[in-house]
Each structure stands twice: as C-alpha cells, then as structure tokens.
PDB file of C-alpha atoms and ligand atoms in Angstrom:
ATOM      1  CA  MET A  47     -12.932  51.230 -63.808  1.00 74.00           C
ATOM      2  CA  THR A  48     -11.679  48.646 -61.338  1.00 79.00           C
ATOM      3  CA  GLU A  49     -12.361  49.217 -57.637  1.00 87.00           C
ATOM      4  CA  PHE A  50      -9.625  48.910 -55.285  1.00 95.00           C
ATOM      5  CA  ALA A  51      -9.411  49.029 -51.170  1.00 96.00           C
ATOM      6  CA  THR A  52      -6.108  50.917 -51.056  1.00 98.00           C
ATOM      7  CA  LEU A  53      -6.025  53.140 -54.346  1.00 98.00           C
ATOM      8  CA  ARG A  54      -8.394  55.254 -56.401  1.00 97.00           C
ATOM      9  CA  CYS A  55      -7.887  55.842 -60.097  1.00 97.00           C
ATOM     10  CA  GLU A  56      -9.229  58.646 -62.338  1.00 97.00           C
ATOM     11  CA  ASP A  57      -8.927  59.348 -65.971  1.00 98.00           C
ATOM     12  CA  ARG A  58      -7.946  62.828 -67.149  1.00 98.00           C
ATOM     13  CA  GLY A  59      -7.815  63.103 -71.221  1.00 98.00           C
ATOM     14  CA  ASP A  60      -5.582  60.148 -72.094  1.00 97.00           C
ATOM     15  CA  VAL A  61      -3.759  59.842 -68.607  1.00 98.00           C
ATOM     16  CA  ARG A  62      -4.864  57.454 -65.972  1.00 98.00           C
ATOM     17  CA  VAL A  63      -4.139  58.855 -62.461  1.00 98.00           C
ATOM     18  CA  VAL A  64      -3.502  56.189 -59.631  1.00 98.00           C
ATOM     19  CA  ILE A  65      -3.548  57.446 -56.298  1.00 98.00           C
ATOM     20  CA  LEU A  66      -2.329  55.680 -53.127  1.00 98.00           C
ATOM     21  CA  ASP A  67      -5.271  56.093 -50.607  1.00 98.00           C
ATOM     22  CA  ARG A  68      -4.370  55.257 -47.148  1.00 98.00           C
ATOM     23  CA  PRO A  69      -3.683  58.784 -45.834  1.00 97.00           C
ATOM     24  CA  LYS A  70      -4.185  57.788 -42.040  1.00 97.00           C
ATOM     25  CA  VAL A  71      -0.842  55.934 -42.150  1.00 98.00           C
ATOM     26  CA  LEU A  72       0.554  58.014 -44.789  1.00 98.00           C
ATOM     27  CA  ASN A  73      -0.171  55.627 -47.559  1.00 98.00           C
ATOM     28  CA  ALA A  74       2.246  52.978 -46.211  1.00 98.00           C
ATOM     29  CA  ILE A  75       2.802  50.143 -48.748  1.00 98.00           C
ATOM     30  CA  ASP A  76       1.607  46.755 -47.475  1.00 97.00           C
ATOM     31  CA  ALA A  77       1.002  43.588 -49.552  1.00 97.00           C
ATOM     32  CA  THR A  78      -2.611  44.544 -50.446  1.00 97.00           C
ATOM     33  CA  VAL A  79      -1.303  47.873 -51.886  1.00 98.00           C
ATOM     34  CA  VAL A  80       1.467  46.193 -53.951  1.00 98.00           C
ATOM     35  CA  ASP A  81      -0.912  43.534 -55.436  1.00 98.00           C
ATOM     36  CA  GLU A  82      -3.559  46.606 -56.375  1.00 98.00           C
ATOM     37  CA  LEU A  83      -0.798  48.609 -57.787  1.00 98.00           C
ATOM     38  CA  ALA A  84       0.301  45.753 -60.123  1.00 98.00           C
ATOM     39  CA  ARG A  85      -3.617  45.410 -60.763  1.00 98.00           C
ATOM     40  CA  ALA A  86      -3.835  49.055 -61.515  1.00 98.00           C
ATOM     41  CA  ILE A  87      -0.954  49.143 -63.933  1.00 98.00           C
ATOM     42  CA  GLU A  88      -1.997  46.034 -65.639  1.00 97.00           C
ATOM     43  CA  SER A  89      -5.221  47.889 -66.174  1.00 97.00           C
ATOM     44  CA  ALA A  90      -3.671  51.210 -67.317  1.00 97.00           C
ATOM     45  CA  ALA A  91      -1.779  49.117 -69.876  1.00 96.00           C
ATOM     46  CA  THR A  92      -4.908  47.633 -71.259  1.00 96.00           C
ATOM     47  CA  SER A  93      -7.199  50.858 -70.844  1.00 95.00           C
ATOM     48  CA  GLY A  94      -6.281  52.626 -74.115  1.00 94.00           C
ATOM     49  CA  LYS A  95      -4.723  55.514 -72.058  1.00 97.00           C
ATOM     50  CA  ARG A  96      -1.368  56.904 -73.044  1.00 97.00           C
ATOM     51  CA  GLY A  97       0.286  58.085 -69.641  1.00 98.00           C
ATOM     52  CA  LEU A  98       0.379  57.041 -66.310  1.00 98.00           C
ATOM     53  CA  VAL A  99       0.865  59.788 -63.087  1.00 98.00           C
ATOM     54  CA  LEU A 100       1.179  58.048 -59.393  1.00 98.00           C
ATOM     55  CA  THR A 101       0.459  60.291 -56.597  1.00 98.00           C
ATOM     56  CA  GLY A 102      -0.838  60.089 -52.936  1.00 98.00           C
ATOM     57  CA  ALA A 103      -3.714  61.197 -51.161  1.00 98.00           C
ATOM     58  CA  GLY A 104      -3.232  63.515 -47.930  1.00 96.00           C
ATOM     59  CA  LYS A 105       0.262  64.737 -46.874  1.00 93.00           C
ATOM     60  CA  ALA A 106       2.302  61.775 -48.191  1.00 98.00           C
ATOM     61  CA  PHE A 107       3.297  60.045 -51.455  1.00 98.00           C
ATOM     62  CA  ALA A 108       4.145  57.176 -49.306  1.00 98.00           C
ATOM     63  CA  ALA A 109       6.155  56.997 -46.238  1.00 98.00           C
ATOM     64  CA  GLY A 110       7.520  53.719 -46.868  1.00 97.00           C
ATOM     65  CA  ALA A 111       6.734  49.689 -46.592  1.00 97.00           C
ATOM     66  CA  ASP A 112       4.271  49.415 -43.743  1.00 97.00           C
ATOM     67  CA  ILE A 113       6.102  48.733 -40.754  1.00 98.00           C
ATOM     68  CA  SER A 114       3.330  47.472 -38.588  1.00 97.00           C
ATOM     69  CA  ALA A 115       3.134  44.878 -41.517  1.00 95.00           C
ATOM     70  CA  MET A 116       6.702  44.098 -41.715  1.00 97.00           C
ATOM     71  CA  ALA A 117       7.843  44.108 -37.926  1.00 97.00           C
ATOM     72  CA  GLU A 118       7.032  40.022 -37.617  1.00 96.00           C
ATOM     73  CA  MET A 119       7.980  39.189 -41.116  1.00 97.00           C
ATOM     74  CA  THR A 120       9.980  36.026 -41.298  1.00 98.00           C
ATOM     75  CA  ARG A 121      12.929  35.888 -43.789  1.00 98.00           C
ATOM     76  CA  ASP A 122      10.940  34.019 -46.444  1.00 98.00           C
ATOM     77  CA  GLU A 123       7.969  36.463 -46.320  1.00 97.00           C
ATOM     78  CA  ALA A 124      10.386  39.419 -46.599  1.00 97.00           C
ATOM     79  CA  LEU A 125      11.602  38.046 -49.662  1.00 98.00           C
ATOM     80  CA  ALA A 126       8.205  37.390 -51.053  1.00 97.00           C
ATOM     81  CA  PHE A 127       7.431  41.119 -50.563  1.00 97.00           C
ATOM     82  CA  ALA A 128      10.471  42.441 -51.736  1.00 97.00           C
ATOM     83  CA  GLU A 129      10.016  40.202 -54.850  1.00 98.00           C
ATOM     84  CA  LYS A 130       6.289  41.471 -55.174  1.00 97.00           C
ATOM     85  CA  GLY A 131       7.473  45.009 -54.845  1.00 97.00           C
ATOM     86  CA  HIS A 132      10.099  44.397 -57.527  1.00 98.00           C
ATOM     87  CA  ALA A 133       7.563  42.914 -59.788  1.00 98.00           C
ATOM     88  CA  VAL A 134       5.638  46.254 -59.826  1.00 98.00           C
ATOM     89  CA  GLY A 135       8.921  48.447 -60.178  1.00 97.00           C
ATOM     90  CA  ASP A 136       9.448  46.250 -63.380  1.00 97.00           C
ATOM     91  CA  MET A 137       6.021  46.746 -64.711  1.00 98.00           C
ATOM     92  CA  LEU A 138       6.230  50.491 -64.434  1.00 98.00           C
ATOM     93  CA  ALA A 139       9.697  50.203 -66.303  1.00 96.00           C
ATOM     94  CA  ARG A 140       7.950  48.124 -69.037  1.00 96.00           C
ATOM     95  CA  ILE A 141       4.311  49.518 -69.433  1.00 98.00           C
ATOM     96  CA  PRO A 142       4.881  51.464 -72.819  1.00 97.00           C
ATOM     97  CA  MET A 143       3.590  54.630 -71.895  1.00 98.00           C
ATOM     98  CA  CYS A 144       5.129  57.408 -69.757  1.00 98.00           C
ATOM     99  CA  THR A 145       4.917  57.243 -65.896  1.00 98.00           C
ATOM    100  CA  ILE A 146       5.252  59.872 -63.730  1.00 98.00           C
ATOM    101  CA  ALA A 147       5.334  60.366 -59.817  1.00 98.00           C
ATOM    102  CA  ALA A 148       4.106  63.243 -58.723  1.00 98.00           C
ATOM    103  CA  VAL A 149       5.104  63.399 -54.966  1.00 98.00           C
ATOM    104  CA  GLY A 150       3.319  65.916 -53.026  1.00 98.00           C
ATOM    105  CA  GLY A 151       4.889  64.801 -49.427  1.00 98.00           C
ATOM    106  CA  PHE A 152       6.894  62.106 -47.640  1.00 98.00           C
ATOM    107  CA  ALA A 153       8.274  59.751 -50.206  1.00 98.00           C
ATOM    108  CA  LEU A 154      10.381  57.472 -47.783  1.00 98.00           C
ATOM    109  CA  GLY A 155      12.022  54.062 -48.092  1.00 98.00           C
ATOM    110  CA  GLY A 156       9.441  51.888 -50.237  1.00 98.00           C
ATOM    111  CA  GLY A 157       7.505  55.454 -51.289  1.00 98.00           C
ATOM    112  CA  CYS A 158      10.870  56.779 -52.898  1.00 98.00           C
ATOM    113  CA  GLU A 159      11.557  53.514 -54.346  1.00 98.00           C
ATOM    114  CA  LEU A 160       7.895  53.411 -56.001  1.00 98.00           C
ATOM    115  CA  ALA A 161       8.711  56.941 -57.070  1.00 98.00           C
ATOM    116  CA  LEU A 162      12.280  56.229 -58.508  1.00 98.00           C
ATOM    117  CA  ALA A 163      10.399  53.372 -60.280  1.00 98.00           C
ATOM    118  CA  CYS A 164       8.434  55.906 -62.628  1.00 98.00           C
ATOM    119  CA  ASP A 165      10.059  57.339 -65.684  1.00 98.00           C
ATOM    120  CA  PHE A 166      10.428  60.558 -63.772  1.00 98.00           C
ATOM    121  CA  VAL A 167       9.497  62.885 -60.629  1.00 98.00           C
ATOM    122  CA  TYR A 168       7.724  66.001 -60.054  1.00 98.00           C
ATOM    123  CA  ALA A 169       7.416  66.959 -56.851  1.00 98.00           C
ATOM    124  CA  SER A 170       5.797  69.777 -54.831  1.00 98.00           C
ATOM    125  CA  THR A 171       8.135  72.032 -52.680  1.00 98.00           C
ATOM    126  CA  ARG A 172       6.464  70.443 -49.528  1.00 98.00           C
ATOM    127  CA  ALA A 173       8.017  66.925 -50.640  1.00 98.00           C
ATOM    128  CA  LYS A 174      10.610  65.299 -48.443  1.00 98.00           C
ATOM    129  CA  PHE A 175      12.802  62.091 -49.848  1.00 98.00           C
ATOM    130  CA  GLY A 176      14.563  59.183 -48.092  1.00 98.00           C
ATOM    131  CA  GLN A 177      15.825  55.933 -47.768  1.00 98.00           C
ATOM    132  CA  PRO A 178      15.584  55.536 -43.743  1.00 98.00           C
ATOM    133  CA  GLU A 179      15.400  51.816 -43.668  1.00 98.00           C
ATOM    134  CA  VAL A 180      19.113  51.672 -42.011  1.00 98.00           C
ATOM    135  CA  LYS A 181      17.241  53.311 -38.917  1.00 98.00           C
ATOM    136  CA  LEU A 182      15.052  50.264 -38.867  1.00 98.00           C
ATOM    137  CA  GLY A 183      17.883  47.686 -39.095  1.00 98.00           C
ATOM    138  CA  VAL A 184      16.924  46.930 -42.671  1.00 98.00           C
ATOM    139  CA  ILE A 185      18.005  48.167 -46.175  1.00 98.00           C
ATOM    140  CA  PRO A 186      15.888  49.154 -49.232  1.00 98.00           C
ATOM    141  CA  GLY A 187      13.995  46.403 -50.773  1.00 97.00           C
ATOM    142  CA  PHE A 188      11.956  47.409 -53.804  1.00 96.00           C
ATOM    143  CA  GLY A 189      14.699  48.459 -55.868  1.00 94.00           C
ATOM    144  CA  GLY A 190      16.163  51.539 -54.268  1.00 93.00           C
ATOM    145  CA  THR A 191      19.575  50.757 -53.662  1.00 96.00           C
ATOM    146  CA  GLN A 192      20.134  50.460 -57.447  1.00 97.00           C
ATOM    147  CA  ARG A 193      17.671  52.903 -58.988  1.00 97.00           C
ATOM    148  CA  LEU A 194      18.727  55.620 -56.670  1.00 98.00           C
ATOM    149  CA  ALA A 195      22.393  55.196 -57.619  1.00 97.00           C
ATOM    150  CA  ARG A 196      21.417  55.085 -61.265  1.00 97.00           C
ATOM    151  CA  ARG A 197      19.420  58.454 -60.789  1.00 97.00           C
ATOM    152  CA  VAL A 198      21.658  60.330 -58.382  1.00 98.00           C
ATOM    153  CA  GLY A 199      24.985  58.506 -58.656  1.00 97.00           C
ATOM    154  CA  LEU A 200      26.931  55.952 -56.805  1.00 98.00           C
ATOM    155  CA  ALA A 201      28.118  58.128 -53.706  1.00 98.00           C
ATOM    156  CA  ARG A 202      24.970  60.196 -53.122  1.00 98.00           C
ATOM    157  CA  ALA A 203      23.047  57.165 -53.163  1.00 98.00           C
ATOM    158  CA  LEU A 204      25.422  55.473 -50.810  1.00 98.00           C
ATOM    159  CA  GLU A 205      25.200  58.541 -48.705  1.00 98.00           C
ATOM    160  CA  LEU A 206      21.438  58.545 -48.478  1.00 98.00           C
ATOM    161  CA  CYS A 207      21.153  54.971 -47.961  1.00 98.00           C
ATOM    162  CA  MET A 208      23.927  54.688 -45.518  1.00 98.00           C
ATOM    163  CA  THR A 209      22.745  57.892 -43.217  1.00 98.00           C
ATOM    164  CA  GLY A 210      18.933  57.286 -43.842  1.00 98.00           C
ATOM    165  CA  GLU A 211      18.816  60.925 -44.041  1.00 98.00           C
ATOM    166  CA  ILE A 212      15.836  62.856 -45.211  1.00 98.00           C
ATOM    167  CA  ILE A 213      16.128  65.574 -47.897  1.00 98.00           C
ATOM    168  CA  ASP A 214      13.770  68.446 -48.988  1.00 98.00           C
ATOM    169  CA  ALA A 215      12.341  68.878 -52.340  1.00 98.00           C
ATOM    170  CA  GLU A 216      15.447  71.724 -53.179  1.00 98.00           C
ATOM    171  CA  GLU A 217      17.824  69.122 -52.435  1.00 98.00           C
ATOM    172  CA  ALA A 218      16.180  66.485 -54.132  1.00 98.00           C
ATOM    173  CA  LEU A 219      15.913  68.636 -57.554  1.00 98.00           C
ATOM    174  CA  ARG A 220      19.683  69.579 -56.909  1.00 98.00           C
ATOM    175  CA  ILE A 221      20.856  65.930 -56.910  1.00 98.00           C
ATOM    176  CA  GLY A 222      18.489  64.996 -59.920  1.00 98.00           C
ATOM    177  CA  LEU A 223      15.922  62.685 -57.901  1.00 98.00           C
ATOM    178  CA  VAL A 224      13.425  65.189 -58.869  1.00 98.00           C
ATOM    179  CA  ASN A 225      12.967  66.798 -62.434  1.00 98.00           C
ATOM    180  CA  ARG A 226      10.632  69.532 -61.656  1.00 98.00           C
ATOM    181  CA  LEU A 227       9.234  71.369 -58.142  1.00 98.00           C
ATOM    182  CA  CYS A 228       5.749  72.948 -58.291  1.00 98.00           C
ATOM    183  CA  GLU A 229       3.772  74.704 -55.900  1.00 98.00           C
ATOM    184  CA  PRO A 230       1.503  72.371 -54.000  1.00 98.00           C
ATOM    185  CA  ASP A 231      -1.828  73.102 -55.439  1.00 97.00           C
ATOM    186  CA  ALA A 232       0.021  72.936 -59.002  1.00 98.00           C
ATOM    187  CA  LEU A 233       1.702  69.438 -58.735  1.00 98.00           C
ATOM    188  CA  LEU A 234      -0.977  67.242 -60.268  1.00 98.00           C
ATOM    189  CA  ASP A 235      -1.952  69.476 -62.933  1.00 98.00           C
ATOM    190  CA  ALA A 236       1.574  69.855 -63.887  1.00 98.00           C
ATOM    191  CA  ALA A 237       2.285  66.143 -63.965  1.00 98.00           C
ATOM    192  CA  VAL A 238      -1.036  65.555 -65.990  1.00 98.00           C
ATOM    193  CA  ALA A 239      -0.056  68.054 -68.304  1.00 98.00           C
ATOM    194  CA  THR A 240       3.512  66.545 -69.023  1.00 98.00           C
ATOM    195  CA  ALA A 241       1.834  63.035 -69.256  1.00 98.00           C
ATOM    196  CA  GLN A 242      -0.857  64.590 -71.700  1.00 98.00           C
ATOM    197  CA  LYS A 243       1.742  66.184 -73.613  1.00 98.00           C
ATOM    198  CA  ILE A 244       3.699  63.082 -74.198  1.00 98.00           C
ATOM    199  CA  ALA A 245       0.441  60.914 -74.667  1.00 97.00           C
ATOM    200  CA  GLU A 246       0.033  63.277 -77.913  1.00 96.00           C
ATOM    201  CA  GLN A 247       3.221  62.416 -79.492  1.00 97.00           C
ATOM    202  CA  GLY A 248       3.287  59.302 -81.521  1.00 97.00           C
ATOM    203  CA  PRO A 249       2.827  56.445 -78.771  1.00 97.00           C
ATOM    204  CA  LEU A 250       4.955  53.694 -80.989  1.00 98.00           C
ATOM    205  CA  ALA A 251       7.922  56.204 -80.881  1.00 98.00           C
ATOM    206  CA  VAL A 252       7.500  57.086 -77.176  1.00 98.00           C
ATOM    207  CA  ALA A 253       7.284  53.373 -76.177  1.00 98.00           C
ATOM    208  CA  ARG A 254      10.510  52.565 -78.081  1.00 98.00           C
ATOM    209  CA  VAL A 255      12.012  55.739 -76.141  1.00 98.00           C
ATOM    210  CA  LYS A 256      11.347  54.477 -73.130  1.00 98.00           C
ATOM    211  CA  ASP A 257      12.483  50.485 -74.043  1.00 97.00           C
ATOM    212  CA  VAL A 258      15.729  51.916 -75.343  1.00 98.00           C
ATOM    213  CA  LEU A 259      16.728  54.367 -72.801  1.00 97.00           C
ATOM    214  CA  HIS A 260      15.723  51.581 -69.771  1.00 96.00           C
ATOM    215  CA  ARG A 261      17.333  48.712 -71.133  1.00 96.00           C
ATOM    216  CA  GLY A 262      20.317  50.485 -72.835  1.00 97.00           C
ATOM    217  CA  ILE A 263      21.228  52.077 -69.737  1.00 95.00           C
ATOM    218  CA  ASP A 264      22.111  48.532 -68.098  1.00 94.00           C
ATOM    219  CA  MET A 265      24.014  47.671 -71.456  1.00 97.00           C
ATOM    220  CA  PRO A 266      27.587  48.378 -72.767  1.00 97.00           C
ATOM    221  CA  LEU A 267      27.704  51.604 -74.919  1.00 98.00           C
ATOM    222  CA  ALA A 268      28.120  49.725 -78.231  1.00 98.00           C
ATOM    223  CA  GLU A 269      25.208  47.292 -77.496  1.00 98.00           C
ATOM    224  CA  ALA A 270      22.887  50.191 -76.561  1.00 98.00           C
ATOM    225  CA  ASN A 271      24.085  52.254 -79.669  1.00 98.00           C
ATOM    226  CA  ARG A 272      22.580  49.236 -81.698  1.00 98.00           C
ATOM    227  CA  LEU A 273      19.694  48.747 -79.651  1.00 98.00           C
ATOM    228  CA  GLU A 274      18.716  52.699 -80.619  1.00 98.00           C
ATOM    229  CA  GLN A 275      19.432  52.102 -84.348  1.00 98.00           C
ATOM    230  CA  GLU A 276      17.321  48.707 -84.640  1.00 98.00           C
ATOM    231  CA  ALA A 277      14.485  50.639 -82.741  1.00 98.00           C
ATOM    232  CA  PHE A 278      14.990  53.882 -84.914  1.00 98.00           C
ATOM    233  CA  ALA A 279      14.798  51.545 -88.142  1.00 98.00           C
ATOM    234  CA  ALA A 280      11.993  49.526 -86.886  1.00 98.00           C
ATOM    235  CA  LEU A 281       9.509  52.707 -86.685  1.00 98.00           C
ATOM    236  CA  PHE A 282      10.184  53.257 -90.449  1.00 98.00           C
ATOM    237  CA  ASP A 283       7.703  50.188 -90.797  1.00 98.00           C
ATOM    238  CA  THR A 284       4.846  52.096 -89.025  1.00 98.00           C
ATOM    239  CA  ALA A 285       1.795  54.209 -90.288  1.00 97.00           C
ATOM    240  CA  ASP A 286       2.689  56.830 -87.525  1.00 97.00           C
ATOM    241  CA  GLN A 287       6.274  57.348 -89.016  1.00 98.00           C
ATOM    242  CA  LYS A 288       4.628  58.119 -92.477  1.00 98.00           C
ATOM    243  CA  GLU A 289       1.804  59.903 -90.702  1.00 97.00           C
ATOM    244  CA  GLY A 290       4.320  62.192 -88.277  1.00 97.00           C
ATOM    245  CA  MET A 291       6.548  63.041 -91.292  1.00 98.00           C
ATOM    246  CA  LYS A 292       3.890  63.739 -94.130  1.00 98.00           C
ATOM    247  CA  ALA A 293       1.929  65.867 -91.715  1.00 98.00           C
ATOM    248  CA  PHE A 294       5.026  68.097 -91.001  1.00 98.00           C
ATOM    249  CA  LEU A 295       5.384  68.656 -94.628  1.00 98.00           C
ATOM    250  CA  GLU A 296       1.947  69.439 -95.187  1.00 98.00           C
ATOM    251  CA  LYS A 297       2.375  71.999 -92.118  1.00 98.00           C
ATOM    252  CA  ARG A 298      -0.472  70.393 -90.340  1.00 97.00           C
ATOM    253  CA  PRO A 299      -0.847  68.340 -87.088  1.00 96.00           C
ATOM    254  CA  PRO A 300      -0.392  64.645 -87.186  1.00 97.00           C
ATOM    255  CA  ASN A 301      -3.065  62.135 -86.344  1.00 96.00           C
ATOM    256  CA  PHE A 302      -1.247  59.444 -84.821  1.00 97.00           C
ATOM    257  CA  THR A 303      -3.024  55.745 -84.718  1.00 95.00           C
ATOM    258  CA  GLY A 304      -0.331  53.766 -82.905  1.00 94.00           C
ATOM    259  CA  LYS A 305      -0.158  51.380 -85.614  1.00 95.00           C
TER     260      LYS A 305
HETATM  261  N1  CO8 B 474       4.407  52.248 -41.942  1.00 68.99           N
HETATM  262  C1  CO8 B 474       3.262  52.084 -41.066  1.00 68.99           C
HETATM  263  N2  CO8 B 474       2.587  53.079 -40.536  1.00 68.99           N
HETATM  264  C2  CO8 B 474       3.516  54.509 -40.802  1.00 68.99           C
HETATM  265  C3  CO8 B 474       4.572  54.436 -41.667  1.00 68.99           C
HETATM  266  C4  CO8 B 474       5.074  53.377 -42.067  1.00 68.99           C
HETATM  267  N3  CO8 B 474       5.984  53.220 -42.991  1.00 68.99           N
HETATM  268  N4  CO8 B 474       4.603  56.106 -41.756  1.00 68.99           N
HETATM  269  C5  CO8 B 474       3.783  56.361 -41.039  1.00 68.99           C
HETATM  270  N5  CO8 B 474       3.126  55.838 -40.530  1.00 68.99           N
HETATM  271  C6  CO8 B 474       1.788  55.741 -39.427  1.00 68.99           C
HETATM  272  C7  CO8 B 474       2.146  56.357 -38.300  1.00 68.99           C
HETATM  273  O1  CO8 B 474       2.457  55.256 -37.362  1.00 68.99           O
HETATM  274  C8  CO8 B 474       0.782  57.204 -37.670  1.00 68.99           C
HETATM  275  O2  CO8 B 474       0.075  56.336 -37.047  1.00 68.99           O
HETATM  276  P1  CO8 B 474      -0.793  56.474 -35.754  1.00 68.99           P
HETATM  277  O3  CO8 B 474      -1.398  57.858 -36.299  1.00 68.99           O
HETATM  278  O4  CO8 B 474      -1.621  55.366 -35.834  1.00 68.99           O
HETATM  279  O5  CO8 B 474       0.174  56.701 -35.049  1.00 68.99           O
HETATM  280  C9  CO8 B 474       0.439  57.850 -39.095  1.00 68.99           C
HETATM  281  O6  CO8 B 474       1.312  57.157 -39.904  1.00 68.99           O
HETATM  282  C10 CO8 B 474       0.801  59.101 -39.095  1.00 68.99           C
HETATM  283  O7  CO8 B 474       2.360  59.108 -38.931  1.00 68.99           O
HETATM  284  P2  CO8 B 474       3.192  60.230 -38.017  1.00 68.99           P
HETATM  285  O8  CO8 B 474       2.572  60.310 -36.700  1.00 68.99           O
HETATM  286  O9  CO8 B 474       4.518  59.472 -37.618  1.00 68.99           O
HETATM  287  O10 CO8 B 474       3.440  61.470 -38.739  1.00 68.99           O
HETATM  288  P3  CO8 B 474       4.575  62.726 -38.569  1.00 68.99           P
HETATM  289  O11 CO8 B 474       4.131  63.575 -39.609  1.00 68.99           O
HETATM  290  O12 CO8 B 474       4.892  62.830 -37.219  1.00 68.99           O
HETATM  291  O13 CO8 B 474       5.983  62.107 -39.265  1.00 68.99           O
HETATM  292  C11 CO8 B 474       7.334  60.724 -40.616  1.00 68.99           C
HETATM  293  C12 CO8 B 474       6.154  61.418 -40.572  1.00 68.99           C
HETATM  294  C13 CO8 B 474       8.710  61.212 -40.367  1.00 68.99           C
HETATM  295  C14 CO8 B 474       7.169  60.077 -42.296  1.00 68.99           C
HETATM  296  C15 CO8 B 474       7.041  59.114 -39.763  1.00 68.99           C
HETATM  297  O14 CO8 B 474       5.687  58.698 -39.684  1.00 68.99           O
HETATM  298  C16 CO8 B 474       7.954  58.090 -40.097  1.00 68.99           C
HETATM  299  O15 CO8 B 474       9.109  58.187 -39.705  1.00 68.99           O
HETATM  300  N6  CO8 B 474       7.638  57.084 -40.783  1.00 68.99           N
HETATM  301  C17 CO8 B 474       8.068  56.162 -41.136  1.00 68.99           C
HETATM  302  C18 CO8 B 474       9.410  56.178 -42.217  1.00 68.99           C
HETATM  303  C19 CO8 B 474      10.142  55.022 -42.637  1.00 68.99           C
HETATM  304  O16 CO8 B 474      11.107  54.364 -41.970  1.00 68.99           O
HETATM  305  N7  CO8 B 474       9.874  54.466 -43.832  1.00 68.99           N
HETATM  306  C20 CO8 B 474      10.878  53.405 -44.480  1.00 68.99           C
HETATM  307  C21 CO8 B 474       9.718  52.168 -43.956  1.00 68.99           C
HETATM  308  S1  CO8 B 474      10.756  50.630 -44.480  1.00 68.99           S
HETATM  309  C22 CO8 B 474      10.678  50.410 -46.276  1.00 68.99           C
HETATM  310  O17 CO8 B 474      10.008  51.147 -46.887  1.00 68.99           O
HETATM  311  C23 CO8 B 474      11.097  49.382 -46.761  1.00 68.99           C
HETATM  312  C24 CO8 B 474      10.911  49.196 -48.193  1.00 68.99           C
HETATM  313  C25 CO8 B 474      11.177  47.939 -48.392  1.00 68.99           C
HETATM  314  C26 CO8 B 474      10.625  46.640 -49.380  1.00 68.99           C
HETATM  315  C27 CO8 B 474       9.334  46.987 -50.071  1.00 68.99           C
HETATM  316  C28 CO8 B 474       8.597  46.141 -50.855  1.00 68.99           C
HETATM  317  C29 CO8 B 474       7.500  46.432 -51.452  1.00 68.99           C
END
C-alpha cells in the first residue's frame, strides 16, 4: 500500500480506512495533507476495495486547515489551496463506493468540511463540530458553506458559519450533521461495519445510488427523477441484477461480481 507522511491507511475486509495522522496539531490540514488525501482516495478507487472510512488519529478528526500554514498566504495561494480542497471533496463525492467519516473528536473548519464531503458521518459521543472560520476573519473554503446547508438546512448553516459556535455530538446528531453516535471505543468498528455491509450489496447498484443522490440533489425534481429512472433501467443490463434477483428467488445469498 502507498506510504504517506501525514496519513495512514489500513484495510479491514473490503474497506479501506484512511487515518489523518498529525495528532500533535490535531490533524490540521495543510497542502501536503490535501495532496495525500487525493492520492489516498485515488488509491482506494483502484484497490478493489468497496468502501472508504476516513478518521483521525488522537483526540481530533481534524481541527481545521493548518492555521500556521495559512497565516501568510496571499489571495492567489488561498485560492489554490481552496481549489485543491474542493477537488478532494469532489473526489469523495464521485468515488463509486460509500465514504464514511468516523469523527472521534474535533471536526472544525476544514475538518468539519472534510467530514461533510463524505457520504455520511458517524461520531463518538466526544465529537465536536463547528465552522469557526469567522473567528479568524475568513469563511469556510473547503465546501463547508454549501455542503453544510445541504446537510442541515440553510438557517442552521448560516447560524453555525456566522457565530463560529462549536456544537457537541448530541446537537450534531439532532440537526442531522451526524447519522449515528457511538461510544468512543466503538466508533471505528461501527463505521467499518456499516461500510462492510454496504460493500456486500451489489456494487454497481451502490455506485448508482451514490451518483443519483449526489447529482440529483442539485437538479430540479423532474430532471433528478429522470436520472433515477435511467439509472434503474441501466442496471437491468448488468449480471449483478440477474444474479441478485435469481438468488432471491432461489433463496440463497447473491454472488455479486460488479459486472
Ligand atoms: N492549525 C494549526 N495548528 C492547530 C490547529 C489548526 N487548525 N488546531 C490546533 N492546532 C495545534 C495547536 O496550535 C497546538 O499546537 P502546540 O501544541 O504547538 O501549541 C496543538 O494543535 C493542540 O491544540 P490546542 O493546544 O489548542 O488544544 P486544545 O485542546 O486546547 O484546543 C481546539 C483544541 C479548540 C480545537 C483549538 O486547538 C482550536 O481552536 N484550534 C483551531 C480551530 C480552528 O479555528 N479551525 C479552523 C481553521 S480555518 C479552516 O479550517 C479553513 C478551511 C478552509 C479551506 C481548507 C482547504 C483545504
């Protein structure tokens, strides 16, 4: 497996686990982290794995973009950094497998945005979320304004981004930022178990679900419904559809091949 300076990767069953690994700075995200995340996602996409769990070492998921690296950035450098960050968010949205953020501690600023770029978030009861950028005189630059509004609604996103307030795991669950809360020691296992469960479904169907939901949410309803119909129909040209339905009728587990 590829070696990284700021990340660690491990495989559990059909799931690639990517661990942000700069615990001394609460996994703050600098340009190297962004580059390595892009490479780790690319590597997961070609690994034959069918799920990706993103988590952080130590007491944080990620406490944001690295403030010491950003402090002296010029406008052009800030734009390039934001563009690279957005490219990683787009990769997470497009990789044809589930991506789950397992948030064990602070997910602030770019860290919260990275979690939001995953398909959904599981969190430990100790997790904390927020977009505190206004306290530094900036705004979220890694997709936070848009993904947060789509996840929790416009007014809640406005409140979080305008106050910079940090919320606890219970509140994050309540507003729909988080799908499930776990005890700290059980978090990673729970995220991997869900990713593994998804990995065992028809992989082409899972990929289509992801594509239709991610793209459809930004379309007018009629267009998005058309996207669903076409994706539903296209799956009838696959061996997995034939196998899945035949296995049901023969009362046995399916053997999906991704074809
Ligand atoms: N950047 C750099 N270093 C950090 C960061 C960070 N975001 N967060 C924490 N650290 C460092 C601290 O400086 C400290 O280092 P040292 O030991 O050398 O002093 C170490 O991590 C431990 O942190 P603390 O001692 O502060 O730990 P506490 O438990 O007391 O506090 C907090 C934890 C509350 C999380 C606190 O560290 C904090 O407020 N951190 C900053 C949070 C923040 O403002 N995040 C937003 C950053 S801006 C951003 O993310 C913009 C995204 C834009 C685009 C990204 C494109 C990719």
